[in-house]
Structure formats: C-alpha cells, structure tokens
Amino acid sequence: MGASSFSEPLGKCDLTTLQSLQNYGLQEADINQLCAPPKGCQGFQDCLNVYLLARTAAANTKASDVARSLDVAFMLYNGYMVFMMQLGFAVLCAGSIRTKNCMNILLKNVLDACVGAIGFYLFGYAFAFGLKPGSDGNAGFIGNWNFALSYTTQISPDGGSDFSSSGWHNFFFQWSFCAATTTILSGAVAERCNFIAYLLYSFFLSSFVYPVVVHWVWGANGWLSVYNTSDGGYPSILKVGAIDFAGSGVVHMTGGFASLMGAWIIGPRVGRFGADGTVNEMKGHSATLVVMGTFLLWFGWFGFNPGSNLIISTPLAAQTVSRVAVCTAMSAGAGGVGMLLYKYLVTRSWDTVAVCNGVLAGLVAVTGASAVIEPWAAIICGLIAAVLFCLFDYLTLYVLKIDDPVSAFPLHGGVGMFGVLFPGLLARPDYVQQVYGSRIWGVDAKDTKRYGILYGGHGQILLANFIELVTVIGWSCFMMGTFFYLLHKAGLLRVSVETELVGLDVSHRCRSQGGA
C-alpha cells in the first residue's frame, strides 16, 4: 500500500477513505472533487459509486457525441455522392443529344446546381422542412421557417439538440437531392429551350415546386408524411402515411412529370416527326458518354438511397443502410439484364444504350422501397422496371407524340410511379417494423398488418402510396404546366427555328475554353 498524500480528513471523508480511494487508482484531483464540502461523499463505497456514476455519464456523453458526429459525417459523405450525380446527368445528357448542342446542355446542367443552390437556400429548404415555433398554420402543406438558413445560422454556434435536425449538414444533404430533381428536367427540353426560360424554371422548381412535395412526404408535419403523428400518435393518412424512403415519388416523379409538361408545351425538335406523324430517328452522338453517365449515376445512387436513412451510428441503422445498398445494386443489375434480354427478343441485337436505361430504370424503381424489401424483391423490381420503361417510352414518343430526347419522363415519371407503389406490394413485415415501426408506428406495426399486400398486409401502405402518386402528378403537372405555358405565351420558352437548326452551341456562343 503506497503512502497517502493526504494528512488530514477532507470533508466527510476520513483518512482511511482517502487512502482507500487513492489505492483504488483515483487521482488526487478526483478525490478532492468527490470529498470536497459541502456535498462531498462519505465512506469508500459511497465515494466510489459517485465516481463510477460520473465516469459512466461522461462516457455516455462522449459516446453520444461520437455517434452524432458519425451521423453528420455519414450525411455529408452521402451528400457528396449524390452531388456527384450532377456529373452523371451532365455526361448522360451530353451523350444523348446531337453534337451541335453539347456544350449548351453541359452549361445548363452546371447552372442547375448553381441556380438550385440559391433557390433552395433562400426559400426551398424553409418550405420543405421549416416550421416556426408556436405556429401550425398550413403546417401540413408548406413550411414557413428558416428562410436563407436564418435559424440554422442562429443555432450552429452552440451545437445544441436542434443542430442534429436543423444543422448545416441537413441543408447540404437535402440540397443535393433538390439539385438532382431539377436536373431531371434539363434533358427533356434539350436542344430547343431558351436559356432564360431554363434559368427561370430551375429556380421555380428548386425553390417552390419540389420543396412543397418534400414537405408533404418527408416533413415532420406533412399531410402525407409517415413522420406526422398527429392522429393519436399515428400518421394522418390511413395511420401509415406514404412510404417513399428515398424518393421514387418525391424526387423522380416530381422531376419526371415536370419533364412531361416541359417537353409537351415546348413542342418537338424540328424534324422529329414527319408530316404523316412518323417518328424520325435523332440519336445521341456518344454512347460512350451515356455509359459513363450511367456509371456515375449508379455510384451516386449508393449515396442517394443508403444516405436517406440519415443515421448509421446504431446497429439497426447500420443493418438498414447495408440492406438498402444491396437492394439498390440488385435492382439496377436486374434492370440492365432485363433490358438486355427484352431488347434482344424484340430487335435481335444487343443495345448498349438500352441496357443503360434499364440500369437507371431499376435504380429509379427501387428508390422508394429499398429499405423495406428483400434483395430478391429488388431483382423483381428491376426486371419489371426495365419493361415498364420501354412501354412508357413508346407511349410518350409514338402515341402522345412528345419529344423527350433523354426519355426523362418514361424513366423518372413512368417508372417512378411503379417505384411509389412497390412498397405496398412487397414491403417485408419485419423490415417495415425496423425502419418505421419502432420510431413511428409503435410496436403494433406488424400486428396491424402495415406491410406489403403480397406478404398478407391489408393494403394501407399501397393505398397511401397511391394517394402520394396521384397528388405528385397533380401538383407537378399543374404547377410546372402553368409555368411553362406562361413562358410559352410570353415567347420566352423556345428558341427560333433558325437558332435550333444552327445549334445552340453556336447561336448561344457556348464555348469549352475561355476567350472573347
């Protein structure tokens, strides 16, 4: 036993207690803190209990801080990956159109991110997730707080509890999704859209149209949201809300039906249809760029879907994120293989660009359901999505006579509808319980059959998601259709025939290098 550094009692601790605490390994500073009056401990066991409880509390606080930091890093990293999809969209669009418009579409894709950043910062994020304290007016329809990140800026210095839900990382992650939605539309009106019109609709879509849909489905107070537990602790829509995990409806349908309105109102490219209505081929100039764009988008989707879990710091969250990544890969692969076989049966040829579209169709379709389905169900999802893409592509071009150069509506709008409905079919009971039940629907999520009807569920999820589908179509078509119609009437929507024939790269003076 070592010599004690204490020569007299301290507070209620006698010399024996002080010696025992020192022998146990406590430092002199810790002992002084434990025994110092007026609330000092008394006796060895009492002091040891106080010390150990304090250490445990400190360890828990540290673990909580580490977990929160890990979750923030997880969201930021996945936001970076989703933003990389902007490059994928740009390359894909450039490869899908003619050479004379290549630099113009690349410039417009860059501006999607630029204009979208400003619009989402000023208005969009507040409309999507903001709710002024003490205010519930229109809370189910639209947010009304944190414009230009004013509240986030206010709370960021102290890093309090609100920072987890309203911090910088949340804005960045959600903006990357907004940028993806806005870019969907760029290819649909490619090769004939006026530059000013492009800037205007990018701002409108990112600052208002898309954020309102986000608020409905993902906001804590949205009327379609699973997180809105205003009905006796349950969501207001059928006590389930719409399951759209990463946005088959919120992102893809919104962008897809906005694309449909844009392509329809702006009209087809010159020469796309013959006088008798026949469709003339206008192939893109580079299958290489299309393949590169597809792989970049596929990579970004591993941030898009798994990142939508928002956290990874618990064992259950890590399990969910891992499963989402696997299902994302399986659906994309199945979509590519399904398209390969379908096209070979129809044309007796191996179509590279079609396979890329199949991969993307599988990704769009699985986005909404990726957290609640099994990998084999994801394969089925991808296979069906590839065929549906072909059907919607034929309907758009040959039946509706709408010229969509990159098939934005068939891919994001048409396949997106299937993706919205898929959770209602094959959402597995225990996965639904893991992702939504423990946090939102309570322990009775499985007992009340809130899962896919093909597992024996009673259809609440399918019906709630159908309501989302109809609502997104109505909102996107009305808002963007009206906006494009007004631009058209004002003469701002489309370039002249002469300009289109020359090419937008020349007529708009789009260059790949600096210089006058």
Short mmCIF file of C-alpha atoms in Angstrom, two decimals:
data_model
loop_
_atom_site.label_atom_id
_atom_site.label_comp_id
_atom_site.label_asym_id
_atom_site.label_seq_id
_atom_site.Cartn_x
_atom_site.Cartn_y
_atom_site.Cartn_z
CA MET A 1 0.00 0.00 0.00
CA GLY A 2 1.50 3.33 -1.04
CA ALA A 3 1.79 6.34 1.20
CA SER A 4 -1.20 8.63 1.20
CA SER A 5 -0.78 12.23 0.03
CA PHE A 6 -3.49 13.29 2.47
CA SER A 7 -2.51 14.20 6.06
CA GLU A 8 -5.96 15.12 7.35
CA PRO A 9 -9.63 14.34 6.60
CA LEU A 10 -11.31 16.07 3.67
CA GLY A 11 -14.96 16.99 4.11
CA LYS A 12 -16.83 13.85 5.23
CA CYS A 13 -14.03 11.52 4.07
CA ASP A 14 -11.70 10.28 6.80
CA LEU A 15 -8.07 9.37 6.19
CA THR A 16 -8.90 5.67 5.71
CA THR A 17 -11.40 6.53 2.98
CA LEU A 18 -8.92 8.85 1.29
CA GLN A 19 -6.22 6.19 1.40
CA SER A 20 -8.58 3.54 0.00
CA LEU A 21 -9.67 5.77 -2.86
CA GLN A 22 -6.06 6.54 -3.70
CA ASN A 23 -5.15 2.87 -3.61
CA TYR A 24 -8.08 2.12 -5.95
CA GLY A 25 -6.37 4.33 -8.54
CA LEU A 26 -8.14 7.65 -8.25
CA GLN A 27 -6.06 10.77 -8.79
CA GLU A 28 -5.77 13.38 -6.06
CA ALA A 29 -7.78 15.89 -8.10
CA ASP A 30 -10.63 13.40 -8.47
CA ILE A 31 -10.63 12.64 -4.74
CA ASN A 32 -10.68 16.34 -3.88
CA GLN A 33 -13.66 16.81 -6.18
CA LEU A 34 -15.51 13.85 -4.63
CA CYS A 35 -14.95 14.67 -0.98
CA ALA A 36 -14.91 18.46 -1.01
CA PRO A 37 -17.71 20.06 1.03
CA PRO A 38 -20.50 20.96 1.14
CA LYS A 39 -21.84 17.96 -0.82
CA GLY A 40 -18.91 15.62 -0.57
CA CYS A 41 -19.37 11.85 -0.40
CA GLN A 42 -18.88 9.83 2.79
CA GLY A 43 -17.16 6.46 3.05
CA PHE A 44 -15.23 4.48 0.47
CA GLN A 45 -18.19 2.74 -1.20
CA ASP A 46 -20.27 5.90 -1.41
CA CYS A 47 -17.39 7.83 -2.94
CA LEU A 48 -16.60 5.01 -5.35
CA ASN A 49 -20.23 4.84 -6.50
CA VAL A 50 -20.34 8.59 -7.12
CA TYR A 51 -17.08 8.39 -9.05
CA LEU A 52 -18.14 5.47 -11.21
CA LEU A 53 -21.53 7.00 -11.98
CA ALA A 54 -19.85 10.23 -13.04
CA ARG A 55 -17.41 8.34 -15.25
CA THR A 56 -20.27 6.38 -16.80
CA ALA A 57 -22.20 9.57 -17.50
CA ALA A 58 -19.11 11.13 -19.05
CA ALA A 59 -18.55 8.04 -21.20
CA ASN A 60 -22.19 8.08 -22.34
CA THR A 61 -21.93 11.75 -23.24
CA LYS A 62 -18.75 11.08 -25.19
CA ALA A 63 -20.34 8.13 -26.98
CA SER A 64 -23.36 10.28 -27.82
CA ASP A 65 -21.10 12.99 -29.23
CA VAL A 66 -19.21 10.44 -31.31
CA ALA A 67 -22.47 8.93 -32.59
CA ARG A 68 -23.80 12.33 -33.58
CA SER A 69 -20.55 13.23 -35.31
CA LEU A 70 -20.64 9.92 -37.16
CA ASP A 71 -24.21 10.57 -38.32
CA VAL A 72 -23.28 14.07 -39.51
CA ALA A 73 -20.27 12.70 -41.39
CA PHE A 74 -22.48 9.99 -42.88
CA MET A 75 -24.95 12.56 -44.22
CA LEU A 76 -22.22 14.81 -45.58
CA TYR A 77 -20.41 11.96 -47.31
CA ASN A 78 -23.60 10.71 -48.91
CA GLY A 79 -24.48 14.27 -49.90
CA TYR A 80 -21.15 14.44 -51.72
CA MET A 81 -22.02 11.22 -53.56
CA VAL A 82 -25.47 12.47 -54.52
CA PHE A 83 -23.96 15.70 -55.79
CA MET A 84 -21.65 13.61 -57.97
CA MET A 85 -24.83 12.57 -59.80
CA GLN A 86 -24.83 16.06 -61.33
CA LEU A 87 -21.78 15.00 -63.33
CA GLY A 88 -23.57 11.79 -64.28
CA PHE A 89 -26.62 13.69 -65.52
CA ALA A 90 -24.45 16.13 -67.45
CA VAL A 91 -22.45 13.42 -69.20
CA LEU A 92 -25.56 11.32 -69.89
CA CYS A 93 -27.46 14.27 -71.36
CA ALA A 94 -24.47 15.33 -73.48
CA GLY A 95 -24.15 11.84 -74.95
CA SER A 96 -27.88 11.60 -75.66
CA ILE A 97 -28.17 14.68 -77.88
CA ARG A 98 -26.54 15.90 -81.08
CA THR A 99 -23.05 17.38 -81.12
CA LYS A 100 -24.21 20.88 -82.07
CA ASN A 101 -25.95 21.29 -78.70
CA CYS A 102 -23.45 19.51 -76.45
CA MET A 103 -21.77 22.48 -74.77
CA ASN A 104 -25.12 24.19 -74.25
CA ILE A 105 -26.61 21.25 -72.34
CA LEU A 106 -23.44 20.96 -70.26
CA LEU A 107 -23.67 24.63 -69.33
CA LYS A 108 -27.33 24.23 -68.37
CA ASN A 109 -26.53 21.23 -66.18
CA VAL A 110 -23.90 23.26 -64.36
CA LEU A 111 -26.42 26.05 -63.86
CA ASP A 112 -28.95 23.57 -62.42
CA ALA A 113 -26.66 23.19 -59.44
CA CYS A 114 -25.89 26.91 -59.26
CA VAL A 115 -29.43 28.24 -59.54
CA GLY A 116 -30.82 25.38 -57.48
CA ALA A 117 -28.39 26.16 -54.67
CA ILE A 118 -29.60 29.76 -54.44
CA GLY A 119 -33.29 28.90 -54.76
CA PHE A 120 -33.15 26.12 -52.19
CA TYR A 121 -31.13 28.30 -49.81
CA LEU A 122 -33.44 31.30 -50.00
CA PHE A 123 -36.81 29.56 -50.00
CA GLY A 124 -36.78 25.84 -50.73
CA TYR A 125 -35.32 24.44 -47.53
CA ALA A 126 -37.70 26.53 -45.41
CA PHE A 127 -40.71 25.45 -47.47
CA ALA A 128 -39.61 21.81 -47.19
CA PHE A 129 -38.69 21.48 -43.50
CA GLY A 130 -39.29 24.76 -41.71
CA LEU A 131 -41.93 25.19 -39.02
CA LYS A 132 -41.97 28.37 -36.96
CA PRO A 133 -42.18 27.60 -33.22
CA GLY A 134 -45.72 28.03 -31.97
CA SER A 135 -47.16 28.10 -35.48
CA ASP A 136 -49.20 25.34 -37.07
CA GLY A 137 -50.89 27.34 -39.82
CA ASN A 138 -50.60 25.50 -43.15
CA ALA A 139 -48.12 23.16 -41.46
CA GLY A 140 -49.41 20.18 -43.42
CA PHE A 141 -48.97 21.96 -46.76
CA ILE A 142 -45.81 24.03 -46.56
CA GLY A 143 -43.01 25.06 -44.21
CA ASN A 144 -42.62 28.65 -43.01
CA TRP A 145 -39.36 28.93 -41.07
CA ASN A 146 -35.57 29.10 -41.54
CA PHE A 147 -35.53 31.10 -44.78
CA ALA A 148 -31.97 31.64 -46.01
CA LEU A 149 -30.88 29.32 -43.18
CA SER A 150 -31.51 32.06 -40.61
CA TYR A 151 -32.39 29.61 -37.82
CA THR A 152 -29.58 27.21 -38.72
CA THR A 153 -27.13 30.10 -38.52
CA GLN A 154 -28.53 31.05 -35.12
CA ILE A 155 -28.22 27.60 -33.52
CA SER A 156 -24.96 26.49 -35.10
CA PRO A 157 -22.51 28.09 -32.61
CA ASP A 158 -23.72 26.13 -29.58
CA GLY A 159 -24.37 22.88 -31.48
CA GLY A 160 -27.42 22.12 -29.34
CA SER A 161 -30.00 19.41 -29.80
CA ASP A 162 -31.69 21.29 -32.65
CA PHE A 163 -28.47 21.13 -34.66
CA SER A 164 -28.99 17.43 -35.34
CA SER A 165 -32.25 18.11 -37.17
CA SER A 166 -31.65 21.62 -38.50
CA GLY A 167 -27.88 21.89 -38.89
CA TRP A 168 -25.77 22.69 -41.92
CA HIS A 169 -25.42 19.02 -42.87
CA ASN A 170 -29.18 18.62 -43.26
CA PHE A 171 -29.38 21.53 -45.68
CA PHE A 172 -26.46 20.23 -47.74
CA PHE A 173 -27.84 16.71 -47.99
CA GLN A 174 -31.32 17.90 -48.93
CA TRP A 175 -29.95 20.38 -51.46
CA SER A 176 -28.10 17.58 -53.26
CA PHE A 177 -31.48 15.87 -53.72
CA CYS A 178 -33.04 19.09 -54.94
CA ALA A 179 -30.27 19.53 -57.50
CA ALA A 180 -30.90 16.01 -58.81
CA THR A 181 -34.62 16.71 -59.20
CA THR A 182 -34.01 19.93 -61.11
CA THR A 183 -31.52 18.29 -63.46
CA ILE A 184 -34.00 15.58 -64.48
CA LEU A 185 -35.86 18.21 -66.47
CA SER A 186 -32.87 19.51 -68.43
CA GLY A 187 -32.72 16.64 -70.91
CA ALA A 188 -36.45 16.65 -71.67
CA VAL A 189 -36.35 20.15 -73.18
CA ALA A 190 -32.84 19.84 -74.60
CA GLU A 191 -31.86 21.28 -77.99
CA ARG A 192 -34.64 23.87 -78.18
CA CYS A 193 -35.14 25.53 -74.77
CA ASN A 194 -34.43 29.24 -74.37
CA PHE A 195 -31.60 29.98 -71.96
CA ILE A 196 -33.59 32.48 -69.88
CA ALA A 197 -36.50 30.04 -69.59
CA TYR A 198 -34.09 27.41 -68.34
CA LEU A 199 -32.86 29.64 -65.53
CA LEU A 200 -36.40 30.65 -64.56
CA TYR A 201 -37.85 27.14 -64.33
CA SER A 202 -34.76 25.84 -62.49
CA PHE A 203 -35.28 28.47 -59.83
CA PHE A 204 -39.04 27.89 -59.62
CA LEU A 205 -38.71 24.12 -59.36
CA SER A 206 -35.96 24.20 -56.73
CA SER A 207 -37.39 26.98 -54.59
CA PHE A 208 -41.08 26.04 -54.53
CA VAL A 209 -42.47 23.09 -56.54
CA TYR A 210 -40.10 20.38 -55.32
CA PRO A 211 -39.82 21.64 -51.69
CA VAL A 212 -43.60 21.52 -51.22
CA VAL A 213 -43.65 17.83 -52.23
CA VAL A 214 -40.76 17.20 -49.85
CA HIS A 215 -42.73 18.79 -47.04
CA TRP A 216 -45.81 16.67 -47.76
CA VAL A 217 -43.98 13.34 -47.74
CA TRP A 218 -40.83 13.81 -45.64
CA GLY A 219 -41.60 16.76 -43.38
CA ALA A 220 -42.47 16.21 -39.74
CA ASN A 221 -45.81 17.96 -40.31
CA GLY A 222 -46.54 17.00 -43.91
CA TRP A 223 -50.02 15.67 -44.53
CA LEU A 224 -48.68 12.61 -46.39
CA SER A 225 -45.72 12.01 -44.11
CA VAL A 226 -45.13 8.91 -42.01
CA TYR A 227 -43.43 11.25 -39.53
CA ASN A 228 -46.57 13.30 -38.92
CA THR A 229 -48.07 11.51 -35.92
CA SER A 230 -50.89 13.97 -35.30
CA ASP A 231 -53.64 11.32 -35.44
CA GLY A 232 -53.40 9.88 -31.94
CA GLY A 233 -49.72 9.12 -32.40
CA TYR A 234 -50.15 7.83 -35.95
CA PRO A 235 -49.75 9.48 -39.37
CA SER A 236 -52.84 11.30 -40.59
CA ILE A 237 -53.18 9.33 -43.84
CA LEU A 238 -54.62 5.87 -43.07
CA LYS A 239 -52.44 5.82 -39.94
CA VAL A 240 -49.43 4.88 -42.07
CA GLY A 241 -48.50 7.76 -44.35
CA ALA A 242 -46.71 7.26 -47.65
CA ILE A 243 -43.59 5.07 -47.57
CA ASP A 244 -41.21 6.70 -50.04
CA PHE A 245 -37.86 6.02 -48.44
CA ALA A 246 -35.52 7.84 -50.82
CA GLY A 247 -37.92 9.48 -53.24
CA SER A 248 -39.34 7.47 -56.15
CA GLY A 249 -42.22 9.90 -55.91
CA VAL A 250 -40.73 12.93 -54.17
CA VAL A 251 -37.70 13.20 -56.44
CA HIS A 252 -38.29 11.14 -59.57
CA MET A 253 -41.99 11.61 -60.18
CA THR A 254 -41.77 15.33 -59.45
CA GLY A 255 -38.91 15.73 -61.92
CA GLY A 256 -40.44 13.27 -64.37
CA PHE A 257 -43.85 14.90 -64.66
CA ALA A 258 -42.26 18.35 -64.76
CA SER A 259 -40.30 16.96 -67.72
CA LEU A 260 -43.50 15.74 -69.37
CA MET A 261 -45.05 19.20 -69.10
CA GLY A 262 -41.93 20.88 -70.40
CA ALA A 263 -41.46 18.55 -73.37
CA TRP A 264 -45.15 18.72 -74.27
CA ILE A 265 -45.55 22.51 -74.12
CA ILE A 266 -42.22 23.37 -75.74
CA GLY A 267 -43.00 21.01 -78.64
CA PRO A 268 -40.83 18.54 -80.57
CA ARG A 269 -37.50 19.34 -82.13
CA VAL A 270 -37.52 20.37 -85.77
CA GLY A 271 -37.65 17.21 -87.90
CA ARG A 272 -38.53 14.85 -85.06
CA PHE A 273 -41.86 13.91 -86.65
CA GLY A 274 -42.71 13.62 -90.31
CA ALA A 275 -45.74 15.26 -91.90
CA ASP A 276 -47.64 12.00 -91.52
CA GLY A 277 -46.69 11.66 -87.86
CA THR A 278 -43.91 9.12 -88.36
CA VAL A 279 -41.02 9.29 -85.89
CA ASN A 280 -37.62 10.21 -87.30
CA GLU A 281 -34.51 8.99 -85.52
CA MET A 282 -32.41 11.59 -83.72
CA LYS A 283 -29.76 9.54 -82.00
CA GLY A 284 -27.35 10.93 -79.47
CA HIS A 285 -23.80 11.45 -80.60
CA SER A 286 -21.91 9.38 -78.00
CA ALA A 287 -22.81 6.05 -76.45
CA THR A 288 -19.52 6.31 -74.54
CA LEU A 289 -20.77 9.35 -72.65
CA VAL A 290 -24.08 7.63 -71.95
CA VAL A 291 -22.28 4.66 -70.38
CA MET A 292 -20.02 6.94 -68.34
CA GLY A 293 -23.01 8.92 -67.15
CA THR A 294 -24.85 5.74 -66.18
CA PHE A 295 -22.00 4.50 -64.00
CA LEU A 296 -21.62 7.90 -62.35
CA LEU A 297 -25.33 7.96 -61.56
CA TRP A 298 -25.22 4.38 -60.28
CA PHE A 299 -22.34 5.32 -57.99
CA GLY A 300 -24.21 8.38 -56.75
CA TRP A 301 -27.27 6.26 -56.04
CA PHE A 302 -25.30 4.48 -53.31
CA GLY A 303 -25.38 7.82 -51.52
CA PHE A 304 -28.92 8.61 -52.61
CA ASN A 305 -30.64 5.51 -51.22
CA PRO A 306 -28.50 4.39 -48.23
CA GLY A 307 -27.95 8.02 -47.22
CA SER A 308 -31.69 8.53 -46.92
CA ASN A 309 -31.59 6.59 -43.65
CA LEU A 310 -29.88 9.75 -42.30
CA ILE A 311 -28.13 7.87 -39.45
CA ILE A 312 -25.71 4.97 -39.24
CA SER A 313 -24.47 5.10 -35.64
CA THR A 314 -26.67 2.31 -34.23
CA PRO A 315 -26.50 -1.41 -35.07
CA LEU A 316 -30.05 -1.31 -36.50
CA ALA A 317 -29.25 1.73 -38.62
CA ALA A 318 -26.07 0.09 -39.95
CA GLN A 319 -28.07 -3.01 -40.83
CA THR A 320 -30.68 -0.94 -42.67
CA VAL A 321 -28.10 1.07 -44.59
CA SER A 322 -26.30 -2.09 -45.67
CA ARG A 323 -29.53 -3.72 -46.84
CA VAL A 324 -30.51 -0.61 -48.80
CA ALA A 325 -27.16 -0.67 -50.60
CA VAL A 326 -27.60 -4.32 -51.56
CA CYS A 327 -31.16 -3.81 -52.80
CA THR A 328 -30.04 -0.79 -54.81
CA ALA A 329 -27.34 -2.85 -56.53
CA MET A 330 -29.67 -5.79 -57.19
CA SER A 331 -32.43 -3.74 -58.77
CA ALA A 332 -30.01 -1.85 -61.01
CA GLY A 333 -28.36 -5.08 -62.15
CA ALA A 334 -31.70 -6.74 -62.80
CA GLY A 335 -32.87 -3.71 -64.74
CA GLY A 336 -29.83 -3.88 -67.00
CA VAL A 337 -30.14 -7.62 -67.61
CA GLY A 338 -33.89 -7.37 -68.11
CA MET A 339 -33.48 -4.62 -70.70
CA LEU A 340 -30.74 -6.55 -72.48
CA LEU A 341 -32.95 -9.61 -72.89
CA TYR A 342 -36.08 -7.62 -73.75
CA LYS A 343 -34.34 -5.65 -76.49
CA TYR A 344 -32.73 -8.78 -77.91
CA LEU A 345 -36.08 -10.53 -78.12
CA VAL A 346 -37.61 -7.53 -79.87
CA THR A 347 -34.75 -6.40 -82.15
CA ARG A 348 -32.33 -9.36 -82.20
CA SER A 349 -29.49 -7.02 -81.26
CA TRP A 350 -27.52 -6.09 -78.14
CA ASP A 351 -28.34 -2.46 -77.38
CA THR A 352 -25.79 -0.69 -75.15
CA VAL A 353 -27.77 2.49 -74.57
CA ALA A 354 -30.91 0.49 -73.81
CA VAL A 355 -29.06 -1.51 -71.15
CA CYS A 356 -28.01 1.78 -69.53
CA ASN A 357 -31.64 2.86 -69.49
CA GLY A 358 -32.54 -0.48 -67.89
CA VAL A 359 -29.98 0.06 -65.12
CA LEU A 360 -31.36 3.53 -64.43
CA ALA A 361 -34.94 2.23 -64.50
CA GLY A 362 -34.05 -0.33 -61.85
CA LEU A 363 -32.49 2.40 -59.71
CA VAL A 364 -35.50 4.73 -60.01
CA ALA A 365 -37.96 1.95 -59.20
CA VAL A 366 -36.18 0.67 -56.08
CA THR A 367 -35.58 4.11 -54.60
CA GLY A 368 -38.84 4.33 -52.68
CA ALA A 369 -38.84 0.74 -51.39
CA SER A 370 -35.15 0.00 -50.87
CA ALA A 371 -35.32 -0.03 -47.05
CA VAL A 372 -38.31 -2.36 -46.70
CA ILE A 373 -37.80 -5.08 -49.32
CA GLU A 374 -35.59 -8.14 -49.66
CA PRO A 375 -32.87 -8.44 -52.32
CA TRP A 376 -34.90 -10.97 -54.34
CA ALA A 377 -37.78 -8.47 -54.39
CA ALA A 378 -35.35 -5.80 -55.61
CA ILE A 379 -34.44 -8.07 -58.53
CA ILE A 380 -38.13 -8.41 -59.43
CA CYS A 381 -38.46 -4.64 -59.10
CA GLY A 382 -35.61 -4.03 -61.56
CA LEU A 383 -36.85 -6.56 -64.11
CA ILE A 384 -40.35 -5.10 -64.20
CA ALA A 385 -38.99 -1.53 -64.27
CA ALA A 386 -37.00 -2.25 -67.46
CA VAL A 387 -40.09 -3.42 -69.30
CA LEU A 388 -42.19 -0.56 -67.99
CA PHE A 389 -39.59 1.91 -69.20
CA CYS A 390 -39.94 0.56 -72.73
CA LEU A 391 -43.72 0.79 -72.57
CA PHE A 392 -43.71 4.37 -71.26
CA ASP A 393 -41.05 5.36 -73.78
CA TYR A 394 -43.21 4.03 -76.63
CA LEU A 395 -46.31 5.72 -75.21
CA THR A 396 -44.55 9.08 -74.90
CA LEU A 397 -42.97 9.14 -78.34
CA TYR A 398 -45.28 7.14 -80.60
CA VAL A 399 -48.70 7.65 -79.01
CA LEU A 400 -48.53 11.06 -77.32
CA LYS A 401 -46.02 12.39 -79.90
CA ILE A 402 -43.97 14.10 -77.20
CA ASP A 403 -40.29 14.54 -77.98
CA ASP A 404 -38.21 13.78 -74.89
CA PRO A 405 -34.57 13.46 -76.06
CA VAL A 406 -33.30 11.63 -72.95
CA SER A 407 -36.55 9.79 -72.04
CA ALA A 408 -36.75 11.73 -68.77
CA PHE A 409 -40.48 11.19 -68.35
CA PRO A 410 -40.53 7.45 -69.13
CA LEU A 411 -37.63 6.89 -66.76
CA HIS A 412 -38.41 9.17 -63.85
CA GLY A 413 -42.14 9.74 -64.23
CA GLY A 414 -43.37 6.41 -65.58
CA VAL A 415 -41.01 4.09 -63.72
CA GLY A 416 -41.19 6.40 -60.71
CA MET A 417 -44.93 5.63 -60.40
CA PHE A 418 -44.15 1.92 -60.20
CA GLY A 419 -41.49 2.65 -57.59
CA VAL A 420 -44.01 4.52 -55.45
CA LEU A 421 -46.45 1.60 -55.48
CA PHE A 422 -43.89 -1.17 -54.98
CA PRO A 423 -43.61 -0.89 -51.16
CA GLY A 424 -47.35 -1.54 -50.94
CA LEU A 425 -46.77 -4.86 -52.69
CA LEU A 426 -43.59 -6.34 -51.22
CA ALA A 427 -42.67 -4.41 -48.07
CA ARG A 428 -41.49 -7.14 -45.70
CA PRO A 429 -43.14 -7.03 -42.23
CA ASP A 430 -40.03 -7.08 -40.03
CA TYR A 431 -38.20 -4.57 -42.27
CA VAL A 432 -41.15 -2.19 -42.04
CA GLN A 433 -41.07 -2.66 -38.27
CA GLN A 434 -37.33 -1.90 -38.17
CA VAL A 435 -37.44 1.24 -40.30
CA TYR A 436 -40.79 2.75 -39.33
CA GLY A 437 -42.43 0.76 -36.56
CA SER A 438 -40.04 1.34 -33.68
CA ARG A 439 -39.88 5.11 -34.26
CA ILE A 440 -43.28 5.98 -35.69
CA TRP A 441 -45.99 3.35 -35.79
CA GLY A 442 -45.23 1.74 -32.46
CA VAL A 443 -44.76 -1.92 -31.62
CA ASP A 444 -48.00 -2.90 -33.32
CA ALA A 445 -46.77 -2.16 -36.86
CA LYS A 446 -46.56 -5.87 -37.66
CA ASP A 447 -49.64 -6.86 -35.67
CA THR A 448 -51.79 -4.38 -37.57
CA LYS A 449 -50.51 -5.68 -40.94
CA ARG A 450 -48.89 -2.45 -42.09
CA TYR A 451 -46.77 -4.06 -44.79
CA GLY A 452 -46.95 -5.33 -48.38
CA ILE A 453 -50.18 -7.00 -49.52
CA LEU A 454 -48.22 -9.90 -51.04
CA TYR A 455 -46.99 -10.68 -47.52
CA GLY A 456 -50.55 -10.59 -46.24
CA GLY A 457 -50.77 -6.90 -45.42
CA HIS A 458 -54.15 -5.21 -45.66
CA GLY A 459 -53.32 -2.58 -48.27
CA GLN A 460 -52.98 0.60 -46.20
CA ILE A 461 -49.46 1.25 -47.47
CA LEU A 462 -50.46 0.63 -51.09
CA LEU A 463 -53.41 3.00 -50.81
CA ALA A 464 -51.42 5.70 -49.01
CA ASN A 465 -48.71 5.49 -51.66
CA PHE A 466 -51.33 5.66 -54.41
CA ILE A 467 -52.56 8.89 -52.83
CA GLU A 468 -48.99 10.17 -52.99
CA LEU A 469 -48.76 9.15 -56.64
CA VAL A 470 -51.94 11.00 -57.65
CA THR A 471 -51.00 14.05 -55.60
CA VAL A 472 -47.50 14.38 -57.03
CA ILE A 473 -48.85 14.06 -60.58
CA GLY A 474 -51.48 16.72 -59.98
CA TRP A 475 -49.13 19.14 -58.26
CA SER A 476 -46.21 18.78 -60.69
CA CYS A 477 -48.35 18.90 -63.81
CA PHE A 478 -50.41 21.88 -62.65
CA MET A 479 -47.55 23.98 -61.30
CA MET A 480 -44.96 23.27 -63.98
CA GLY A 481 -47.55 23.08 -66.77
CA THR A 482 -48.84 26.54 -65.83
CA PHE A 483 -45.31 27.88 -65.55
CA PHE A 484 -44.24 26.53 -68.94
CA TYR A 485 -47.47 27.72 -70.55
CA LEU A 486 -46.89 31.27 -69.30
CA LEU A 487 -43.30 31.20 -70.58
CA HIS A 488 -44.60 29.93 -73.91
CA LYS A 489 -47.21 32.69 -74.18
CA ALA A 490 -44.59 35.27 -73.28
CA GLY A 491 -42.36 33.98 -76.09
CA LEU A 492 -39.60 33.04 -73.66
CA LEU A 493 -39.74 29.26 -73.77
CA ARG A 494 -38.29 28.19 -77.10
CA VAL A 495 -35.56 29.39 -79.41
CA SER A 496 -36.32 30.25 -83.03
CA VAL A 497 -36.29 27.61 -85.77
CA GLU A 498 -33.18 29.18 -87.29
CA THR A 499 -31.36 29.08 -83.96
CA GLU A 500 -32.35 25.47 -83.40
CA LEU A 501 -31.16 24.40 -86.85
CA VAL A 502 -27.79 26.10 -86.40
CA GLY A 503 -27.37 24.58 -82.96
CA LEU A 504 -27.40 26.15 -79.52
CA ASP A 505 -23.64 25.90 -79.11
CA VAL A 506 -23.10 28.38 -81.95
CA SER A 507 -26.19 30.55 -81.52
CA HIS A 508 -25.74 30.89 -77.75
CA ARG A 509 -21.96 31.24 -78.04
CA CYS A 510 -21.29 28.31 -75.75
CA ARG A 511 -17.56 27.60 -75.58
CA SER A 512 -15.41 24.95 -73.94
CA GLN A 513 -12.50 27.36 -73.39
CA GLY A 514 -12.00 30.92 -72.27
CA GLY A 515 -11.68 33.74 -74.75
CA ALA A 516 -13.69 36.50 -76.33
#
